[in-house]
Coordinates of C-alpha atoms in Angstrom, one line a residue:
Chain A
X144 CA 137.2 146.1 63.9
X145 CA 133.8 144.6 63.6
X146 CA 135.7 141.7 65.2
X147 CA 137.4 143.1 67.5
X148 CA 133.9 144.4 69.3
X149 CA 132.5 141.2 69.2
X150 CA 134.7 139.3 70.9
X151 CA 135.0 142.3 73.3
X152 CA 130.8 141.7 73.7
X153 CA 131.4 138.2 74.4
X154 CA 134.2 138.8 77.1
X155 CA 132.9 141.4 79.3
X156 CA 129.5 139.3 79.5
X157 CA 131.5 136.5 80.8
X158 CA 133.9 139.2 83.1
X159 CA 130.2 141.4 84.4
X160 CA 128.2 137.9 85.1
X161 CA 131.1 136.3 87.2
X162 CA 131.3 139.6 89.0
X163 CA 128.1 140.8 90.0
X164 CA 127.6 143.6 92.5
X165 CA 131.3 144.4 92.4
X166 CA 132.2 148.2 90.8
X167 CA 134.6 147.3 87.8
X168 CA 136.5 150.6 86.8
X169 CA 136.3 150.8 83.1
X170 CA 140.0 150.9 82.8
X171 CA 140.0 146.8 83.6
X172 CA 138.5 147.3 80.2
X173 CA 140.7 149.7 78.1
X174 CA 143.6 147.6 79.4
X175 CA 142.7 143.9 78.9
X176 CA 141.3 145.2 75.0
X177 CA 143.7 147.8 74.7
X178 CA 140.4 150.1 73.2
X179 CA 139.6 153.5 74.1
X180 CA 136.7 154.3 76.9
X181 CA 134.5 155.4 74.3
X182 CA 134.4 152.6 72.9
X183 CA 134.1 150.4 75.8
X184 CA 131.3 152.6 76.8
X185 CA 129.6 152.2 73.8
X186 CA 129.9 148.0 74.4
X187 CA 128.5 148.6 78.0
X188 CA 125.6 150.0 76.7
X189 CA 124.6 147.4 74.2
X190 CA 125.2 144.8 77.4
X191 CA 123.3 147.1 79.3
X192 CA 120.3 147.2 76.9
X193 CA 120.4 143.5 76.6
X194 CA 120.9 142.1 80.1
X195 CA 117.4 144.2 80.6
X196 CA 115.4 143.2 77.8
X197 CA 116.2 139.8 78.7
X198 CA 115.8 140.0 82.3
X199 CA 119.5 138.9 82.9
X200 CA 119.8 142.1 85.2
X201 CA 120.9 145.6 84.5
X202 CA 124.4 147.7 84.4
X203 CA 124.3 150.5 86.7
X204 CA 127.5 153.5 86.0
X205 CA 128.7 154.7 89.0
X206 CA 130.6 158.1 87.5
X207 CA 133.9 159.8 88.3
X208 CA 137.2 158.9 88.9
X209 CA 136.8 156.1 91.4
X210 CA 133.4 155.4 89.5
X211 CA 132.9 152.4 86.8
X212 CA 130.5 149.8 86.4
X213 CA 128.3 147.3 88.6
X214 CA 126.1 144.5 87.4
X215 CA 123.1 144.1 89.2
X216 CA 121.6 140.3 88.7
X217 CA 118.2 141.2 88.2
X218 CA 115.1 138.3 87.3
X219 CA 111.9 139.5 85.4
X220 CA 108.6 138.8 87.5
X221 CA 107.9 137.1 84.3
X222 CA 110.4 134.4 85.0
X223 CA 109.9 134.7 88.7
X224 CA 106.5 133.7 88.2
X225 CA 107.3 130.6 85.5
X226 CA 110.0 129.6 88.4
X227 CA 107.6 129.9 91.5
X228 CA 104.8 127.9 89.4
X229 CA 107.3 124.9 88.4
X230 CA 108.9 124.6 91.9
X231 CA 105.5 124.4 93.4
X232 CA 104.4 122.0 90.5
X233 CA 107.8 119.8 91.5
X234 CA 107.5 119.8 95.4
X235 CA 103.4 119.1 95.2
X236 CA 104.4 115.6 93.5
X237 CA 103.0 112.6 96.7
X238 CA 105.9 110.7 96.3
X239 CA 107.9 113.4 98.3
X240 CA 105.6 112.2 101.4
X241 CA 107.9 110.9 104.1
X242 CA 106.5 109.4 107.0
X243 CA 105.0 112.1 109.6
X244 CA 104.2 114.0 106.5
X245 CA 107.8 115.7 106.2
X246 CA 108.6 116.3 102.5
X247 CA 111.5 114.7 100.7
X248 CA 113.4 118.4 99.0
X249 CA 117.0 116.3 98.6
X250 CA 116.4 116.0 94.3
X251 CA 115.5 119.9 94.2
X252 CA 118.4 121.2 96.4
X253 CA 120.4 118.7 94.6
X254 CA 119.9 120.3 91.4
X255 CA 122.7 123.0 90.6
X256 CA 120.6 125.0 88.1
X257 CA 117.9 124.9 90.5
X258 CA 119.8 125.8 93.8
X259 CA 121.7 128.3 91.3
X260 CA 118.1 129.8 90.0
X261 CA 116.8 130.3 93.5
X262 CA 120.0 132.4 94.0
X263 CA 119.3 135.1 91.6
X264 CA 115.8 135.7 92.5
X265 CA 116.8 136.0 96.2
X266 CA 119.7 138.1 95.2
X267 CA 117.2 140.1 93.0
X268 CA 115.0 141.0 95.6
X269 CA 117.4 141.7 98.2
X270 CA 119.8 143.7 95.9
X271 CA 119.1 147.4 96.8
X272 CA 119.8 146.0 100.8
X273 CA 123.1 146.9 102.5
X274 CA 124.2 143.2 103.0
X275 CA 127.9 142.0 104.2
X276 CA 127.6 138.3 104.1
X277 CA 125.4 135.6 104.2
X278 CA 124.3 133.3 107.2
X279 CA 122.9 130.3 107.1
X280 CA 122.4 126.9 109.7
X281 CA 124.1 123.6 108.4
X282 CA 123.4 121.3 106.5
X283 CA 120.4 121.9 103.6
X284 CA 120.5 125.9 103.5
X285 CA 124.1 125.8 102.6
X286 CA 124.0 125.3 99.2
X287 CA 120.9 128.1 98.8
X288 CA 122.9 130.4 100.9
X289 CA 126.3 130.0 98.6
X290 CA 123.5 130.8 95.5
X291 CA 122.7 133.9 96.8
X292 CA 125.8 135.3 97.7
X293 CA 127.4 134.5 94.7
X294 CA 125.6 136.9 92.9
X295 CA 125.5 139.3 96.1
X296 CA 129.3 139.1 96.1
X297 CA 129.6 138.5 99.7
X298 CA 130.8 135.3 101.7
X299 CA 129.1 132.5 103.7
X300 CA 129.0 131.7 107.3
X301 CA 127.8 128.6 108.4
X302 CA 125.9 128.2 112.0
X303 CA 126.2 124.5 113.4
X304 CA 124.8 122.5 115.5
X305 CA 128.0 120.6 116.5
X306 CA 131.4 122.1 117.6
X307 CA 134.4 121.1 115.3
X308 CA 138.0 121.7 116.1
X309 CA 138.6 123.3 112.6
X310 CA 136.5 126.3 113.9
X311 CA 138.7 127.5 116.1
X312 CA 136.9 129.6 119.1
X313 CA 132.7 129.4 118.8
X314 CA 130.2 131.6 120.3
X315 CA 127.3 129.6 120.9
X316 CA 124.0 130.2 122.2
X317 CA 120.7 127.7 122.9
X318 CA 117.7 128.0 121.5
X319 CA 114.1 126.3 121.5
X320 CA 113.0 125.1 118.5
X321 CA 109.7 125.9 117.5
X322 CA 108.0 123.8 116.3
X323 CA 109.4 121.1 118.7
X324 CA 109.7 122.9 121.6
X325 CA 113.3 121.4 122.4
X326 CA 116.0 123.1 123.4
X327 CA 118.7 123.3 121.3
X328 CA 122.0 124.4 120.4
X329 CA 123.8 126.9 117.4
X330 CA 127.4 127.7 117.3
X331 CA 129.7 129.9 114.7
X332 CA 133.1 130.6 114.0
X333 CA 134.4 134.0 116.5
X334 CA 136.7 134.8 113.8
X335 CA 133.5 134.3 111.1
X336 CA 131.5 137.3 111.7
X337 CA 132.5 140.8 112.0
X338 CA 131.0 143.6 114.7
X339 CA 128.3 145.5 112.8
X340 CA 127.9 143.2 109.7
X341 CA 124.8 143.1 107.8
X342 CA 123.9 140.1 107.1
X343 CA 121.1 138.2 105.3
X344 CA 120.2 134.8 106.4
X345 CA 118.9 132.5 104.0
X346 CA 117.6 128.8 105.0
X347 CA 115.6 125.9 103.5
X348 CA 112.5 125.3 105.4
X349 CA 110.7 127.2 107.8
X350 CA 108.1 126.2 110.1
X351 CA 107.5 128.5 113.3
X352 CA 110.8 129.7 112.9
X353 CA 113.2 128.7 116.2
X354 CA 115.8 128.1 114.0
X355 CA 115.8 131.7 112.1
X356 CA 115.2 132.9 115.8
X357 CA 118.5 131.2 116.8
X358 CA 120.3 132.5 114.3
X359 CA 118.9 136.4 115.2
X360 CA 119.8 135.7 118.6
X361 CA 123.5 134.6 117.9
X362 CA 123.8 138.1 115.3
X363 CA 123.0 140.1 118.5
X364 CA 125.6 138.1 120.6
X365 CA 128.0 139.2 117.4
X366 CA 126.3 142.9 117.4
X367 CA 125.8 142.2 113.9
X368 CA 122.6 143.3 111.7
X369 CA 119.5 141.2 110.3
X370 CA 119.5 142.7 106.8
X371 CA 116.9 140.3 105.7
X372 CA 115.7 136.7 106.0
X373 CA 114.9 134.4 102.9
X374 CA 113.8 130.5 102.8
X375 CA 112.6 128.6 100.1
X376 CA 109.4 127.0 101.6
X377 CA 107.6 128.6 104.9
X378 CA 105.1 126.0 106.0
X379 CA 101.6 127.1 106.9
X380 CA 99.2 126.3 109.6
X381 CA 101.4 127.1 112.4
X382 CA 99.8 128.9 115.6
X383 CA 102.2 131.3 116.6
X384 CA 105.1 131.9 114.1
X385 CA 108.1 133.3 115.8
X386 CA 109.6 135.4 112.4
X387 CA 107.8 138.3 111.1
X388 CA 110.3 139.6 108.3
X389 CA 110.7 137.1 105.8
X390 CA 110.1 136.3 102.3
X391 CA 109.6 133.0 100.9
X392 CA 109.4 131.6 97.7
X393 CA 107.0 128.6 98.5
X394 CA 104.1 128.1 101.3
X395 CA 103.7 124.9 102.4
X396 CA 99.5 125.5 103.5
X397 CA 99.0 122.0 103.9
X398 CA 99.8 118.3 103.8
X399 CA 97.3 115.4 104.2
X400 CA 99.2 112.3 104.7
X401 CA 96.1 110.1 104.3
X402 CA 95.3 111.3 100.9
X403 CA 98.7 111.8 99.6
X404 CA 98.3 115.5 98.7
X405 CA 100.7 118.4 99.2
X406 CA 99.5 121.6 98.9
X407 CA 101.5 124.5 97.9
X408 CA 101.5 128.1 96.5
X409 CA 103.7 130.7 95.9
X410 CA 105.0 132.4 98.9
X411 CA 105.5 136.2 100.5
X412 CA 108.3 136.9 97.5
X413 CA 106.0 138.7 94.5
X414 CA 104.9 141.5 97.5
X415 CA 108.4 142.3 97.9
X416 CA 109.2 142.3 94.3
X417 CA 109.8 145.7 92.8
Chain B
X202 CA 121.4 144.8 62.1
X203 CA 125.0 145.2 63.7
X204 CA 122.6 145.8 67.2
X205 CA 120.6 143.0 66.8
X206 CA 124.1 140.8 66.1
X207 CA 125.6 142.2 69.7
X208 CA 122.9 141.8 71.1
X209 CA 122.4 138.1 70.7
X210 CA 126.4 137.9 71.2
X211 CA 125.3 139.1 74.5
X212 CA 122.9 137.0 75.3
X213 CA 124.1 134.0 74.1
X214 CA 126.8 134.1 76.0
X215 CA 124.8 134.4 79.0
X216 CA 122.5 131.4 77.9
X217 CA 125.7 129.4 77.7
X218 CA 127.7 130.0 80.7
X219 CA 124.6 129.3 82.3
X220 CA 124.5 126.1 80.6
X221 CA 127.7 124.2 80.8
X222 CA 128.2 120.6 79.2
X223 CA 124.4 121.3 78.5
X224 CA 123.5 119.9 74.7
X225 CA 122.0 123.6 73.1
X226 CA 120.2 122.9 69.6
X227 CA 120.5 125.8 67.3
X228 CA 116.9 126.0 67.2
X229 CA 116.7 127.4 70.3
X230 CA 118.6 130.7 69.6
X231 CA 117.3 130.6 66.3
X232 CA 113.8 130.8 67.3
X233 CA 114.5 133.0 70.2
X234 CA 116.2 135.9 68.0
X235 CA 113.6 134.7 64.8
X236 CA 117.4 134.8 62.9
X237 CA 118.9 132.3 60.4
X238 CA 120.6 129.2 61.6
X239 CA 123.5 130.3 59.5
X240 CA 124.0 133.6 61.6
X241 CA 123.3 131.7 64.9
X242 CA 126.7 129.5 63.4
X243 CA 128.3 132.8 62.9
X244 CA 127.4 134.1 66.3
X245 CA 128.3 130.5 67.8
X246 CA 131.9 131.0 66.0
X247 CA 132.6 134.3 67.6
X248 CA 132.0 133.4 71.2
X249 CA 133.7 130.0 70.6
X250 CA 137.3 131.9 69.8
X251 CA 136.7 134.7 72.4
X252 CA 136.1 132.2 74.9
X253 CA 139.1 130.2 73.9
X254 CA 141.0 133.4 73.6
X255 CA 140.2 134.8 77.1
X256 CA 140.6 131.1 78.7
X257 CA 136.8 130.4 79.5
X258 CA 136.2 127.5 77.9
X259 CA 135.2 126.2 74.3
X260 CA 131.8 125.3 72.7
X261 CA 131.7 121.9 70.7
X262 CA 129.8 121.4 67.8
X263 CA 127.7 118.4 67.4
X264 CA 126.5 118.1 64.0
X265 CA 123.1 116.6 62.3
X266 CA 119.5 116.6 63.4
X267 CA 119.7 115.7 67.3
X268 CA 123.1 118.1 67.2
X269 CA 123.5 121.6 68.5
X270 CA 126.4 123.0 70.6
X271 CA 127.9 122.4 73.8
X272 CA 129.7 125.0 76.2
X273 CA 132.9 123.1 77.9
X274 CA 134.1 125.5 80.9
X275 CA 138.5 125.3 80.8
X276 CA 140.6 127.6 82.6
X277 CA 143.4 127.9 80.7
X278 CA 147.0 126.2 82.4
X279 CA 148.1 130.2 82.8
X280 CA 145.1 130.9 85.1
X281 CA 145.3 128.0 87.2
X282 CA 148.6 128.1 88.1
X283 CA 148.3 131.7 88.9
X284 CA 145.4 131.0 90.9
X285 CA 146.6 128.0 92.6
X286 CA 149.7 130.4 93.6
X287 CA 147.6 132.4 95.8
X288 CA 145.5 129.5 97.1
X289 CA 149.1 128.5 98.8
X290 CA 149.8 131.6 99.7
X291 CA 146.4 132.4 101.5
X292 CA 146.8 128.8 102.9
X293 CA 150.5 129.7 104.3
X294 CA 149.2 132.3 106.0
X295 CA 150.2 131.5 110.4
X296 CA 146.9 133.0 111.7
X297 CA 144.8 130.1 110.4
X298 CA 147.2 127.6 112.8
X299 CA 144.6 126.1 115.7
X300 CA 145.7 124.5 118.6
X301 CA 146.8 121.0 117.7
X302 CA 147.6 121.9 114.1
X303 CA 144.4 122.2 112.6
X304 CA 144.2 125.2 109.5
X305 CA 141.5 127.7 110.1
X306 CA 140.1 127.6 106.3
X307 CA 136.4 128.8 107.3
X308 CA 137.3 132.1 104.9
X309 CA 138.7 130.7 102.0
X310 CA 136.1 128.1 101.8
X311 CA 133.1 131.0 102.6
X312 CA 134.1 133.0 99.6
X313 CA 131.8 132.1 96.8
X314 CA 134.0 133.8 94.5
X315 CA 137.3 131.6 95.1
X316 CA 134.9 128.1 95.5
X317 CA 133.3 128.9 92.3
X318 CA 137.1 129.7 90.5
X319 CA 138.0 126.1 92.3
X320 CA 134.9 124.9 90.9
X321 CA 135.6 125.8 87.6
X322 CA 139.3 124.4 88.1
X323 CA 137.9 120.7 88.6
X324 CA 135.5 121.0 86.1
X325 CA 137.7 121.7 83.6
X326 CA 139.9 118.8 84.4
X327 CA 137.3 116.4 84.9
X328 CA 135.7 117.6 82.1
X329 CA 136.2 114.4 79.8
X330 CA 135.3 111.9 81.7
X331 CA 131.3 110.3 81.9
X332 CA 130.0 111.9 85.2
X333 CA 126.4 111.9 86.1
X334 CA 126.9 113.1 89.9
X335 CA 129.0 114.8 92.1
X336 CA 129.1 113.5 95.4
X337 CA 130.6 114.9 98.9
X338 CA 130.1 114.5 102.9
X339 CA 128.7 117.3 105.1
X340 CA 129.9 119.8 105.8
X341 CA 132.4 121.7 104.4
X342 CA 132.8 119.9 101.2
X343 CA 129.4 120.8 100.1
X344 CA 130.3 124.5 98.5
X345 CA 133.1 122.8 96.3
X346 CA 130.2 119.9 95.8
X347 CA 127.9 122.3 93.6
X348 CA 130.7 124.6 92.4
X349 CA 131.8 121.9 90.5
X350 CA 128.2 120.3 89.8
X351 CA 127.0 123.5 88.5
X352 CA 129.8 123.6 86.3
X353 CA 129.5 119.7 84.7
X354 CA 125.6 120.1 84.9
X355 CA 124.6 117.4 87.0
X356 CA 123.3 116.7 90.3
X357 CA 124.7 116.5 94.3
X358 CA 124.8 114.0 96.6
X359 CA 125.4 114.8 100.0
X360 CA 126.9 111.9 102.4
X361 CA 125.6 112.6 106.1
X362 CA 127.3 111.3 109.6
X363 CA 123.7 111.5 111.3
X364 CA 120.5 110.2 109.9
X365 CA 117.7 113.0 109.2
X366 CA 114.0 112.2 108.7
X367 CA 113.7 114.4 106.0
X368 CA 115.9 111.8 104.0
X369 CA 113.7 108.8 104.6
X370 CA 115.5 105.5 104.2
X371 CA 119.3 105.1 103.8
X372 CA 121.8 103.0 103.2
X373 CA 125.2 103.4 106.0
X374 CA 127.9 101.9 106.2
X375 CA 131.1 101.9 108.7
X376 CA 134.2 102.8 108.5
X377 CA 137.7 103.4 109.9
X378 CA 138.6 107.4 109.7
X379 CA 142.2 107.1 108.5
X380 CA 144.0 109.2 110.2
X381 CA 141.9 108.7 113.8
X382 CA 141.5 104.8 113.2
X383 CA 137.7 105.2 114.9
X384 CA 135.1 103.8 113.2
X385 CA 132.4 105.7 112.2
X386 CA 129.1 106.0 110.0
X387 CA 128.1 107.2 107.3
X388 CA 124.3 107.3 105.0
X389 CA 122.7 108.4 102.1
X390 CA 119.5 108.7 101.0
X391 CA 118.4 106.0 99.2
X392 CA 116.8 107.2 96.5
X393 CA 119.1 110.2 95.8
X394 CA 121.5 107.8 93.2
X395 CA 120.7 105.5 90.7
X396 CA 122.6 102.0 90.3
X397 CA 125.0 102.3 88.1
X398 CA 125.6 106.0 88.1
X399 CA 128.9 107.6 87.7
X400 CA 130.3 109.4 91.0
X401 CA 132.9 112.4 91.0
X402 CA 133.7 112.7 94.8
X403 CA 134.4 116.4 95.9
X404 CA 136.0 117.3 99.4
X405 CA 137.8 120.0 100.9
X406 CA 140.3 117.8 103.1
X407 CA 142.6 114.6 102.8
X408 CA 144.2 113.3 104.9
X409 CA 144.8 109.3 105.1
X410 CA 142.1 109.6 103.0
X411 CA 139.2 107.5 105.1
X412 CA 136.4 109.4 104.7
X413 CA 136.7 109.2 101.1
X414 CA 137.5 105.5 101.2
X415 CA 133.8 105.2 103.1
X416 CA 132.2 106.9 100.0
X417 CA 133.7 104.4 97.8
X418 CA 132.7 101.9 100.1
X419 CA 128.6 103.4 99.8
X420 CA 129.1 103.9 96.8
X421 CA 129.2 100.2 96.3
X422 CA 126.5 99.5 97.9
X423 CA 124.7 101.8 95.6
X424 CA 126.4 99.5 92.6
X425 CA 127.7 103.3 91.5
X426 CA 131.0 103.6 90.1
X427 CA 133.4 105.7 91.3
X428 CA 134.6 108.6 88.1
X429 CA 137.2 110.7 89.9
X430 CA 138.0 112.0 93.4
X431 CA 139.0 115.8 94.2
X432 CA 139.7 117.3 97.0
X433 CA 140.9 121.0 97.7
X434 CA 144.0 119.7 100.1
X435 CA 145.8 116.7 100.6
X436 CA 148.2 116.4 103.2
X437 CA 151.3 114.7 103.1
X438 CA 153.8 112.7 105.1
X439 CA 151.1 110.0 106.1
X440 CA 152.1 106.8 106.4
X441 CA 149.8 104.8 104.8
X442 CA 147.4 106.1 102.3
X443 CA 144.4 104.5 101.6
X444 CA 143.4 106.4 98.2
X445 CA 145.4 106.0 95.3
X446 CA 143.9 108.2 92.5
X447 CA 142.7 111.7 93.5
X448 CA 143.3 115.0 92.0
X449 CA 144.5 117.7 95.0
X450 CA 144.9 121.3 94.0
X451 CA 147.2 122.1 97.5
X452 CA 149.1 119.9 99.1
X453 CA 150.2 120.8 102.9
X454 CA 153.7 119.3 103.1
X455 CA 154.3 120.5 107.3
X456 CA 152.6 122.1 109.6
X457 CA 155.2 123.5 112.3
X458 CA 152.8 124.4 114.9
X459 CA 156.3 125.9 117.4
X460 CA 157.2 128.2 114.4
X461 CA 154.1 129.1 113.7
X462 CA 154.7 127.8 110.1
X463 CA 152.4 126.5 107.5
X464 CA 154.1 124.7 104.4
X465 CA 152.0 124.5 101.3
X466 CA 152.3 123.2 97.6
X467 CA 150.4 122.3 94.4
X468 CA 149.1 119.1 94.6
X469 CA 148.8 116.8 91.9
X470 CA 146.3 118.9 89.7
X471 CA 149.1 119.5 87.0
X472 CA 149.8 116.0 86.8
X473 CA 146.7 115.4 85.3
X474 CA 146.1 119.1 83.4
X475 CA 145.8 118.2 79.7

């Protein structure tokens, strides 16, 4: 018996972290272990307890008959912090310095756990949002944006720069970018984006924010929602930044290419955190 | 005391899902809980059978001072198939057929949940062999690229058609696209892969099988050596084929673009299923 709840323990852990922000009625349960309800709700409440004491997330119990139970992936601002602190540790290193000062990322978005890290604290502080799916531009935010909606449950759409004929029909729109005043073009999938979808839209690098500008301006062409914006590292510094709303992780607030120094600090994330 | 056991069943089971292939010393939960190494073993022999029980994988002991234990992801031959079953019948389906045959798989491959379950299919097959990278082309084979990364625990590698700044200096080569018989380019970053290094190639299409002969081309120049290939769907009735060894999940046998009809069958993953 003593057993038998273990190995019950261990399984709906695996089952509630590979489906997070779905509602799991607790008859998935009662069936796959053939136990009572009771019992089951007694194991949700030890996994419960311990996904919040150790800042895995928390279980919330959505009651009645087409109720059950939702795992919210949910980081500690005590990890939050540690992570901030080491990525700015990692991306202040000079030997990132590429010439024109751009920053060489490719070894930290390379990095599963890391890409895969950054995913739960976006998905923790956008988790109370309504949020359909995620957007993102091609190619470096893709990985970032698959990270958060993994544990947001939602799917990806990718923006490109370049029409391909396994897209089918595009809507595309041009853009300037902002920081290099060129106008450009961004395309997506017709069949990718539903009317009236929230969506979140999650990139790399920001600098005065064209390309998250694009992207708004190709929701509205899709009457679709901005239900957030996220990027790993904002840069500093520039004049007139074209994105309001966002939260970062990082801020890029300066970079001397003479002296081989990159300075960075933790971004607008901790004054969202709740 | 039976709390404090569930509760580290819990978390431990978090830990290691979250740390595949990942070398775990004892002394890490040990000191964590402040319990016994003998009931960490205990703990460590519970989750071990659930998680061969339930198909999730096994953990591996490695004894003596430098040992600990080692969580190996495996979905078990029962889940695969079943899974594999609906990958062809969501593949099947006529509305992804685009004017000149081309498959519409934007949706399959922009569900997180179903590239991580195809992640965790390769991992587990690849799962004995020496890998130190995974490495794929832009764009669409970079989801399946980390799905299966995050799984083995190790880095990605992202080939690119177009040189980026933020890359600094590559290496590109030429090559003949298989199934076009163009020649085309294709760099990476020279510092993102070490001579020597072990390269599982992940990509979502085959066809004649070019592009991935131009990543075993690079991945020469790079004095890397190539440690599997996978790729989501093969497709057959060409000619000449210039890969030999590669592990498909799908393979699309005809594509009948007057009937509207869209022929699709495992590929060669069972071959190789141990």
């Amino acid at each position: 018996m003593k057993f038998r709840r273990s190995g019950r323990l261990v399984d709906m852990t695996n089952y509630m972290l590979h489906h997070p922000h779905a509602l799991v009625p607790l008859t998935v349960f009662a069936e796959k272990y053939k136990s009572a309800k009771s019992s089951i709700s007694e194991d949700l409440t030890i996994i419960k307890h311990t996904f919040e004491q150790h800042g895995i997330g928390t279980l919330l119990t959505v009651p009645g008959a087409a109720g059950g139970v939702k795992f919210i992936p949910k980081v500690s601002i005590s990890e939050a912090k540690e992570f901030v602190e080491e990525l700015c540790e990692q991306m202040a290193k000079p030997e990132r310095l590429l010439p024109g000062g751009y920053l060489y990322l490719t070894d930290i978005l390379g990095n599963p756990g890391t890409v895969n890290h950054i995913g739960r604290l976006f998905a923790s502080v956008f988790a109370e949002r309504k949020i359909d799916v995620v957007m993102t531009v091609a190619t470096k935010g893709i990985p970032l944006a698959y990270a958060v909606a993994s544990q947001l449950d939602v799917p990806v759409v990718i923006v490109r720069k370049d029409s391909k004929v396994t897209e089918g029909s595009t809507v595309s729109i041009n853009y300037v970018s902002g920081s290099s005043k060129r106008i450009q073009t961004m395309l997506l999938a017709k069949r990718s984006l539903r009317e009236g979808s929230n969506v979140l839209i999650i990139d790399d690098f920001m600098k005065a924010g064209g390309t998250i500008n694009g992207m708004i301006s190709l929701l509205e062409e899709f009457r679709a929602n901005v239900a957030g914006i996220g990027v790993l590292v904002e840069s500093e510094g520039v004049e007139e930044r074209l994105v309001d709303e966002y939260i970062s992780l990082l801020k890029l607030t300066d970079v001397d290419v003479r002296e081989r120094q990159i300075h960075v600090k933790e971004g607008t994330y901790f004054n969202f955190y709740k």
